[in-house]
PDB file of C-alpha atoms in Angstrom:
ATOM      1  CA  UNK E 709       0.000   0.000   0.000  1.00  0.00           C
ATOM      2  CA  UNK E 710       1.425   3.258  -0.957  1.00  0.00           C
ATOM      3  CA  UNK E 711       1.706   5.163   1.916  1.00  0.00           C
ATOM      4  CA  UNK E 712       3.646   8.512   3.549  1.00  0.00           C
ATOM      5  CA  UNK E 713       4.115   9.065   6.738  1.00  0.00           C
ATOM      6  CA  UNK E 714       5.420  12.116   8.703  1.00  0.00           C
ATOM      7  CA  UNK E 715       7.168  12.785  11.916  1.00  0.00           C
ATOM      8  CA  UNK E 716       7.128  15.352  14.106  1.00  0.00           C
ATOM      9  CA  UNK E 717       3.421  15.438  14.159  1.00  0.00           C
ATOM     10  CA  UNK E 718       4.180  18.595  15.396  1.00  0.00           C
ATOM     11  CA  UNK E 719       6.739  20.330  16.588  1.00  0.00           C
ATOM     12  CA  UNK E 720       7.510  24.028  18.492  1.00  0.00           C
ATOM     13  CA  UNK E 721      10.910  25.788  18.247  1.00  0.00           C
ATOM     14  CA  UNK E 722      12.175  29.274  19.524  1.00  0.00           C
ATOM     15  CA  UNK E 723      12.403  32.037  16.681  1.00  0.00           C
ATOM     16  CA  UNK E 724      16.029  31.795  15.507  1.00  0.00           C
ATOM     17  CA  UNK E 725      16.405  27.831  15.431  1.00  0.00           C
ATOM     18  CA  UNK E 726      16.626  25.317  13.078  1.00  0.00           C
ATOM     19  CA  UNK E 727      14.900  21.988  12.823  1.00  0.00           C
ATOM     20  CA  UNK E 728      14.548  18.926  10.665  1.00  0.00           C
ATOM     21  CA  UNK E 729      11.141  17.212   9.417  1.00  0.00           C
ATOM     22  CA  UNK E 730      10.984  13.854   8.565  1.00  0.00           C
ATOM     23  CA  UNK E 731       8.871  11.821   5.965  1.00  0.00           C
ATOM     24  CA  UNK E 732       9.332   8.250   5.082  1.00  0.00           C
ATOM     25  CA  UNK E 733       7.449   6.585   2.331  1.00  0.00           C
ATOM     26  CA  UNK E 734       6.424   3.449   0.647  1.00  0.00           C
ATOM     27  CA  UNK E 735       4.859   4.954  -2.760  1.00  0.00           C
ATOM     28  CA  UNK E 736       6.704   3.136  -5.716  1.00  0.00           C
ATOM     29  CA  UNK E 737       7.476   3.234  -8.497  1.00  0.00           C
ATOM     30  CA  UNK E 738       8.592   6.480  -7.257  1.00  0.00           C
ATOM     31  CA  UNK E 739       8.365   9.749  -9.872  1.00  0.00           C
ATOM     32  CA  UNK E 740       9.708  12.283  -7.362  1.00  0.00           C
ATOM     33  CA  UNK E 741       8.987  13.743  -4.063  1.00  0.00           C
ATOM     34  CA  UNK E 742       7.838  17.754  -2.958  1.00  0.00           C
ATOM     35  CA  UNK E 743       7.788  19.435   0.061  1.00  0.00           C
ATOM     36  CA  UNK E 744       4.965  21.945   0.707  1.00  0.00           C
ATOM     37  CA  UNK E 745       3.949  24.864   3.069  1.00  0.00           C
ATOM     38  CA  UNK E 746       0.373  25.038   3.620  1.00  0.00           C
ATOM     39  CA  UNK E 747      -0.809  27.982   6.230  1.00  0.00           C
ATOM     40  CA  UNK E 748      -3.756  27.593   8.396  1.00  0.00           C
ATOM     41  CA  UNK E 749      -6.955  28.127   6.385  1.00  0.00           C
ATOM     42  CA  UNK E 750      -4.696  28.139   2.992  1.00  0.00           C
ATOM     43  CA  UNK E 751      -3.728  26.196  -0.240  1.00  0.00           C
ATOM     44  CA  UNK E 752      -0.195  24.502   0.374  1.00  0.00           C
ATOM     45  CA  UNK E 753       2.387  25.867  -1.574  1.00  0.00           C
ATOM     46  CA  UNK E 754       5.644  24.309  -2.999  1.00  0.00           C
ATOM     47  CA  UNK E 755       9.060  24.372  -2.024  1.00  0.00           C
ATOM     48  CA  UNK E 756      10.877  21.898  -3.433  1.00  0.00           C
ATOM     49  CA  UNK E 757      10.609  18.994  -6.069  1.00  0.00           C
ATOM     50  CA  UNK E 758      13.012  16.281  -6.342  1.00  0.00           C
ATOM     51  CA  UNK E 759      13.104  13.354  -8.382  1.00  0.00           C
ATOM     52  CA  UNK E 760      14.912  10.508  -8.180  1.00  0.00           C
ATOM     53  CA  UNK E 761      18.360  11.267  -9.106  1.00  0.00           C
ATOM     54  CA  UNK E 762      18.267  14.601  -6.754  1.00  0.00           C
ATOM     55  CA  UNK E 763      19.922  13.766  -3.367  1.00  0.00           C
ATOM     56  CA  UNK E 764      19.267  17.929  -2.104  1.00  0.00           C
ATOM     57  CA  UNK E 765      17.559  21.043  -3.327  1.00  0.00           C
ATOM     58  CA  UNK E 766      17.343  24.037  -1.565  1.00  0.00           C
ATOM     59  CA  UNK E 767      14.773  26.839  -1.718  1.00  0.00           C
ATOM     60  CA  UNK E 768      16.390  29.863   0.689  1.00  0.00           C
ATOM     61  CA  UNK E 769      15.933  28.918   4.012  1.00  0.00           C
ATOM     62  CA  UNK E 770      14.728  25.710   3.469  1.00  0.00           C
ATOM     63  CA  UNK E 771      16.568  22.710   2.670  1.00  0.00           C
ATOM     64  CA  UNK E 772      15.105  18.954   1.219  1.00  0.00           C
ATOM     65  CA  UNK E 773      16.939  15.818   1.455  1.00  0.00           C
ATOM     66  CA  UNK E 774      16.257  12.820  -0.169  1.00  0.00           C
ATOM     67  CA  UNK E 775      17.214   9.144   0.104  1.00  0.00           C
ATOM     68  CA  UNK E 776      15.687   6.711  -2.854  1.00  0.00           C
ATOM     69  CA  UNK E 777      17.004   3.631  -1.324  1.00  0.00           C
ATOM     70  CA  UNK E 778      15.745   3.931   1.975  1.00  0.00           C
ATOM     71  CA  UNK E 779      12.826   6.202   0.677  1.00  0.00           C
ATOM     72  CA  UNK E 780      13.252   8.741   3.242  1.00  0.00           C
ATOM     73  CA  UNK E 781      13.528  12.739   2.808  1.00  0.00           C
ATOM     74  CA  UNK E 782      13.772  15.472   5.046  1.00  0.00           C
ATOM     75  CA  UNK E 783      12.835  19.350   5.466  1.00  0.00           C
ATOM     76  CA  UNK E 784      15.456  21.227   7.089  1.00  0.00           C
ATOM     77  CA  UNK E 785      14.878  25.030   8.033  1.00  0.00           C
ATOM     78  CA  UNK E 786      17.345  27.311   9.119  1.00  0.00           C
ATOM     79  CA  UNK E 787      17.081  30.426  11.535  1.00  0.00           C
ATOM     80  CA  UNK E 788      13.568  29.924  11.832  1.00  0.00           C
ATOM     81  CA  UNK E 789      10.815  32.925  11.827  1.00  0.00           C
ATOM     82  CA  UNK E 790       7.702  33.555  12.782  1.00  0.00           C
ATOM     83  CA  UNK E 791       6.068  33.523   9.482  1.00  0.00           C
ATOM     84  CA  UNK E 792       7.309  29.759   9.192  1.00  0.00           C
ATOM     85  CA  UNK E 793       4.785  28.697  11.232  1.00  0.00           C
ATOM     86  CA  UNK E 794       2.508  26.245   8.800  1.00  0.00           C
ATOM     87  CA  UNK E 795       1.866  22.597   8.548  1.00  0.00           C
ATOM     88  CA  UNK E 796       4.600  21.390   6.256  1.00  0.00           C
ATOM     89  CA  UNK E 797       3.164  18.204   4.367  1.00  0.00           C
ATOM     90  CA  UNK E 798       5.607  15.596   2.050  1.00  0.00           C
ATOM     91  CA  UNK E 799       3.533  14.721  -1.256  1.00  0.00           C
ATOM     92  CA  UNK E 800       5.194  11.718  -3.061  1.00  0.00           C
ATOM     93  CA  UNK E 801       4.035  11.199  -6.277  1.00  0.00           C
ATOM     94  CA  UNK E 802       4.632   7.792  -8.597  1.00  0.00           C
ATOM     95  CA  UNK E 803       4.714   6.844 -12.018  1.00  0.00           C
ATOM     96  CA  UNK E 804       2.538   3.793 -12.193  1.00  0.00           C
ATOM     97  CA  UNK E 805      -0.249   5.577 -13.448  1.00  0.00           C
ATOM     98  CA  UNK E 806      -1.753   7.692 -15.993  1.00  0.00           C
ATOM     99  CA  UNK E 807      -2.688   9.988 -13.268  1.00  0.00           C
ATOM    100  CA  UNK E 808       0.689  10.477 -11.440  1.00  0.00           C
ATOM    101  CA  UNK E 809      -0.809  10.178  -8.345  1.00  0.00           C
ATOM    102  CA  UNK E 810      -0.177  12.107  -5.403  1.00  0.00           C
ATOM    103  CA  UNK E 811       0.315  10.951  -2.377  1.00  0.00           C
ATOM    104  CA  UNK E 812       0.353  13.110   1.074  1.00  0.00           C
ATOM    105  CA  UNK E 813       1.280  12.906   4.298  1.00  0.00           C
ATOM    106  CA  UNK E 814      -0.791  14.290   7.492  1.00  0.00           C
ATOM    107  CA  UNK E 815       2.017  17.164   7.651  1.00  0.00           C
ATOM    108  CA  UNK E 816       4.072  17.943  10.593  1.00  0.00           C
ATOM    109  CA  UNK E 817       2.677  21.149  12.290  1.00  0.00           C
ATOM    110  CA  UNK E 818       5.163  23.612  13.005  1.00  0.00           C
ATOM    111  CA  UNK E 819       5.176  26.510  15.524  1.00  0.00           C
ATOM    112  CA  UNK E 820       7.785  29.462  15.685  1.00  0.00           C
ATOM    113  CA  UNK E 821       7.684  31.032  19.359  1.00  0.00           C
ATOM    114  CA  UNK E 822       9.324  34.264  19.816  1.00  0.00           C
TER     115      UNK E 822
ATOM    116  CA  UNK Z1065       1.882  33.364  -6.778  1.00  0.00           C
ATOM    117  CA  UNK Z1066      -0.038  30.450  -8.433  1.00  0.00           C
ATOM    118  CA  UNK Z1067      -2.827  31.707 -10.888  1.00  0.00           C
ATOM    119  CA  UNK Z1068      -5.399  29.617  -9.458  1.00  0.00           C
ATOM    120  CA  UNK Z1069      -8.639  30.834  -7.272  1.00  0.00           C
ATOM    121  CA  UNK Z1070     -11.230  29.169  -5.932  1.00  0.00           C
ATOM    122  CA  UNK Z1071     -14.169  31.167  -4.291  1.00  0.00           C
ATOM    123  CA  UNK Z1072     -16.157  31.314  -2.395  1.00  0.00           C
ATOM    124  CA  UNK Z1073     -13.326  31.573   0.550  1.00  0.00           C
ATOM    125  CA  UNK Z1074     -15.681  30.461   3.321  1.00  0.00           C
ATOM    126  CA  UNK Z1075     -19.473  29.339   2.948  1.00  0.00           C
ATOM    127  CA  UNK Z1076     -22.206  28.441   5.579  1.00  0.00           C
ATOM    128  CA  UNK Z1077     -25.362  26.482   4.192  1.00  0.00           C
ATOM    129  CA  UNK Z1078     -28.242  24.750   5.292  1.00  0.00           C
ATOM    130  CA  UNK Z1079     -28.696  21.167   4.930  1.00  0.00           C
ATOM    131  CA  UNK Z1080     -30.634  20.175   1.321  1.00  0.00           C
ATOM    132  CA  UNK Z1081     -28.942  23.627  -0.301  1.00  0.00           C
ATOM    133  CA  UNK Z1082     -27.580  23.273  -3.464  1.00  0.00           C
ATOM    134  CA  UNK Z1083     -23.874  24.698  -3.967  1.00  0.00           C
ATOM    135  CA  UNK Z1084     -20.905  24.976  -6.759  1.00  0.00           C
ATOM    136  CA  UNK Z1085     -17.400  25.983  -5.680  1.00  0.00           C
ATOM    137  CA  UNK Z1086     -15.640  27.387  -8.051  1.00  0.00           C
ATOM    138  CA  UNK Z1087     -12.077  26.823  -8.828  1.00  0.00           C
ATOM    139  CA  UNK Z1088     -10.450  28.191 -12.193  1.00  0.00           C
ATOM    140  CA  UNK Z1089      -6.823  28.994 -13.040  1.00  0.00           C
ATOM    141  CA  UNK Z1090      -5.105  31.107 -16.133  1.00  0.00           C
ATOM    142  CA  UNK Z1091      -2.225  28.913 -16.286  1.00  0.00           C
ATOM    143  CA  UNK Z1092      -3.538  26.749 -19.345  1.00  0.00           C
ATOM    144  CA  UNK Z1093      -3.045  23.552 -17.591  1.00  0.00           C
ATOM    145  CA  UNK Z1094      -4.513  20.407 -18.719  1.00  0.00           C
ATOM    146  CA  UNK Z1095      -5.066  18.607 -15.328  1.00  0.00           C
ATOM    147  CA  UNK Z1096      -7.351  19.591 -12.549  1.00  0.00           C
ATOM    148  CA  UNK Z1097      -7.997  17.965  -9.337  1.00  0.00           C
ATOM    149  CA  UNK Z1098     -10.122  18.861  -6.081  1.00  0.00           C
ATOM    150  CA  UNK Z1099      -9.213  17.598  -3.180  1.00  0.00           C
ATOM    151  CA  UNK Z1100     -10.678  17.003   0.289  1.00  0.00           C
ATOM    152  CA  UNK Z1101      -8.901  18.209   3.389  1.00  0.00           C
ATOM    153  CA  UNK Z1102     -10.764  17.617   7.347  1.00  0.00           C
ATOM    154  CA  UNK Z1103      -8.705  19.430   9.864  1.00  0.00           C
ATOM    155  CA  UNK Z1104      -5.188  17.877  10.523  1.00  0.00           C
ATOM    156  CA  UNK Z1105      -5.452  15.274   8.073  1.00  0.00           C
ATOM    157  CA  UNK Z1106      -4.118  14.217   4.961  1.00  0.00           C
ATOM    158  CA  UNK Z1107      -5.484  16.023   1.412  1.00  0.00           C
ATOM    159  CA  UNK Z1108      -7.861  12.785  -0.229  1.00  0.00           C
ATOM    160  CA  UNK Z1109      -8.124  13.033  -3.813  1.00  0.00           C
ATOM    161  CA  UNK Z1110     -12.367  13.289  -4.952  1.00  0.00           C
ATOM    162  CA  UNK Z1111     -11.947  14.300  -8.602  1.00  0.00           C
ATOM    163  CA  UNK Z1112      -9.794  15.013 -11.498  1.00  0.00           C
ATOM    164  CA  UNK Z1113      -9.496  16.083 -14.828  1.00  0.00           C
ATOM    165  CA  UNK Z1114      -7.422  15.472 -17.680  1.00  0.00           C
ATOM    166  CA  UNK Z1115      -8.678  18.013 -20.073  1.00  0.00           C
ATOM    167  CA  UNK Z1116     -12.203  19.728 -21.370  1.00  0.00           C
ATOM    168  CA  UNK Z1117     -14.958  16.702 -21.181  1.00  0.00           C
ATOM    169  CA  UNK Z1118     -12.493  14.320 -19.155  1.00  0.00           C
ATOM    170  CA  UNK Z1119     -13.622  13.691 -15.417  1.00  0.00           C
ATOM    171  CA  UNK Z1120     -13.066  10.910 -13.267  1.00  0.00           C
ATOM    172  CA  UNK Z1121     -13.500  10.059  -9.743  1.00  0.00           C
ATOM    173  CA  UNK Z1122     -10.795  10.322  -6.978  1.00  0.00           C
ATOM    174  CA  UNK Z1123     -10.072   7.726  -4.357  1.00  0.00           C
ATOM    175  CA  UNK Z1124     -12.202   8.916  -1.797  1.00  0.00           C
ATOM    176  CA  UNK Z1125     -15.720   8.572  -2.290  1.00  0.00           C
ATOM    177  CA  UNK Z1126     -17.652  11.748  -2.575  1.00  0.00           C
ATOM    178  CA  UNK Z1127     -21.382  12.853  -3.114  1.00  0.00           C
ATOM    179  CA  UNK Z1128     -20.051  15.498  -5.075  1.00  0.00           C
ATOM    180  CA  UNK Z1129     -19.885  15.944  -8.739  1.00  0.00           C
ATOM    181  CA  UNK Z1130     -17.699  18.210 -11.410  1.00  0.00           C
ATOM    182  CA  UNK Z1131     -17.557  19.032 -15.133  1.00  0.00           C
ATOM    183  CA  UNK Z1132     -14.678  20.800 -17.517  1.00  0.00           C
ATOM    184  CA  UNK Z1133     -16.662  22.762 -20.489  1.00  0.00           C
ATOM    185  CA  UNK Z1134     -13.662  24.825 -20.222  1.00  0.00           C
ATOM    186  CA  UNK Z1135      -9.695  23.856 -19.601  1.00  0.00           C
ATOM    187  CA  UNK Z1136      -9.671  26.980 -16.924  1.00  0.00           C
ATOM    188  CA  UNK Z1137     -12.621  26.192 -14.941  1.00  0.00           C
ATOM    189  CA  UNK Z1138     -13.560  23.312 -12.631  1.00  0.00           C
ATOM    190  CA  UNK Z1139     -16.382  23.726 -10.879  1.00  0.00           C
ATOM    191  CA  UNK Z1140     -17.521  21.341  -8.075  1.00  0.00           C
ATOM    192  CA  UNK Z1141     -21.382  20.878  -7.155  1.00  0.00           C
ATOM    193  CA  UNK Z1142     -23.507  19.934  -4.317  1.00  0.00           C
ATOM    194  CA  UNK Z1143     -26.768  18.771  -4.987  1.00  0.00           C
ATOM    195  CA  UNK Z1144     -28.174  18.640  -1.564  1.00  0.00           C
ATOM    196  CA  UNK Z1145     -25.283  19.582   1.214  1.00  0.00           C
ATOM    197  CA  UNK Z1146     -25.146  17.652   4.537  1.00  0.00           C
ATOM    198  CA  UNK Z1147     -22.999  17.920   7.814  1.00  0.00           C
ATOM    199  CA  UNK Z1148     -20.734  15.105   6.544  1.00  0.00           C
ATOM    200  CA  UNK Z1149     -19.704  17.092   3.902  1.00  0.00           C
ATOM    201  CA  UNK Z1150     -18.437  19.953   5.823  1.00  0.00           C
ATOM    202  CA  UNK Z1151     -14.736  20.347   5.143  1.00  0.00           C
ATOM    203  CA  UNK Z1152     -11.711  22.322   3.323  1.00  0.00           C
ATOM    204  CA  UNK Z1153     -12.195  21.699  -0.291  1.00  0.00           C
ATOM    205  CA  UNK Z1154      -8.681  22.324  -2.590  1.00  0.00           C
ATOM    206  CA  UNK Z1155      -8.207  22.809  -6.295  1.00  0.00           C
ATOM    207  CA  UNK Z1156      -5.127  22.167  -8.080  1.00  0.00           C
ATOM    208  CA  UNK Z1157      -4.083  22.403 -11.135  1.00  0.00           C
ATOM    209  CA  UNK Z1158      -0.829  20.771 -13.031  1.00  0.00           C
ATOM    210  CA  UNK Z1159       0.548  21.159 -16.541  1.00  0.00           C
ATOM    211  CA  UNK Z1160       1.228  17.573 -16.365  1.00  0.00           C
ATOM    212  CA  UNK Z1161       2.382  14.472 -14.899  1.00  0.00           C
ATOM    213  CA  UNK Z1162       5.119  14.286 -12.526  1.00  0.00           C
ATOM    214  CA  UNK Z1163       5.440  18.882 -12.541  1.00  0.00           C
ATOM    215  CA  UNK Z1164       4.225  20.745  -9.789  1.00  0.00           C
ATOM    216  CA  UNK Z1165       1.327  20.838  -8.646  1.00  0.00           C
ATOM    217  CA  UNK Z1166      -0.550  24.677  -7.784  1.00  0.00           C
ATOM    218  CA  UNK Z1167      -3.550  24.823  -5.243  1.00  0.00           C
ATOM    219  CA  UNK Z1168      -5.915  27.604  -4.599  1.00  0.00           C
ATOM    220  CA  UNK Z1169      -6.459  28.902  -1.415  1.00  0.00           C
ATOM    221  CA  UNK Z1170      -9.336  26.775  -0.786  1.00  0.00           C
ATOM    222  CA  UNK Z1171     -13.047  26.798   0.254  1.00  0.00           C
ATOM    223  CA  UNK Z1172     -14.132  25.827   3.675  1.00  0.00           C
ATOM    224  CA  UNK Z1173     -17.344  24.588   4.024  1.00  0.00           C
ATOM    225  CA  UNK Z1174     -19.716  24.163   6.854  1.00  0.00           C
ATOM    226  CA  UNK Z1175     -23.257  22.972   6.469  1.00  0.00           C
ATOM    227  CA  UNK Z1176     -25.601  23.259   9.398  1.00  0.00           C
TER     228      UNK Z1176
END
């Protein structure tokens, strides 16, 4: 069963930090893999994309990792701000269909304090 | 910004009313989706589109139906609203397979 799964479910930092979001998945075959910001009450929006032969890809602050062989990636954000405050959610999408299906995760929710 | 909008933003409605949300983008993309998203929860796909006349159901089940006369508009009707189907509702749109995917802001929905 193709499935993505996130950790933190959520997570609080102080203003200034960095942290790391996880997001492991089982979708194959595997077309490529995006990170996205959705506010409360909002549309998500992208970040990144990666597909299979990208290993990193940054997008200013933010940071995406990916592993194909373990089928892992992570979000990393640096010097975290207030306005980073969303739910970020992994969407993994494959190629065994006609569709290119999209799978999500749940999202980790993320709060900035200051 | 994406150039994708769905409106109404927020709606209220009886049970038994009749509603369309409206979702429509200027991007010229072929494939359209909604999507279904209850608070904290993963987005469930309902419906989507591959071009003008091309509709198909998502994989979760939904009361709700949609039609593409036009590539930039998706519209998504209620025939007669219940409780259940209070949620977020999302539109996306994607030039195709395997690109990014854009979402509109969203319409959340309570019926009472």
């Amino acid at each position: 069963k193709n499935q993505v799964e996130q950790s933190p479910q959520s997570l609080i930092i102080l203003e200034g930090k960095n942290c790391t979001l996880q997001c492991n998945y089982t979708v194959s075959p595997f077309s490529n893999l995006r990170w996205y910001k959705q506010d409360t009450g909002r549309g998500p929006v992208s970040l990144t994309i990666m597909t299979f032969s990208e290993n990193t890809k940054s997008n200013g602050r933010y940071t995406a990792t990916l592993d194909a062989d373990t089928k892992q990636s992570s979000l990393h954000i640096t010097a975290s701000q207030l306005s980073d405050s969303a739910s970020y959610i992994c969407v993994v999408s494959d190629r065994g269909s006609t569709l290119g299906r999209l799978y999500f995760g749940r999202g980790t929710q993320l709060t900035v304090w200051p | 910004e994406a150039d994708i909008y769905q409106t109404p933003r927020y709606l209220v409605i009886g049970t038994g009313k009749k509603i369309t949300l409206e979702c429509s983008q200027t991007m010229g993309h072929d494939k359209m989706y909604w999507y279904q998203q209850d608070p904290g929860m993963e987005l469930h796909l309902i419906h989507y589109s591959y071009g003008v006349n091309s509709t198909e159901k998502g994989d979760l089940s939904s009361e709700s139906t949609v039609s593409r006369i036009r590539t930039e508009h998706f519209p998504l009707t209620l025939e007669s609203a219940r409780p259940s189907h209070t949620s977020q509702y999302l539109c996306a749109s994607s030039p195709r397979e395997g690109t990014e995917a854009f979402f509109g802001q969203g319409t959340r929905l309570t019926v009472v």
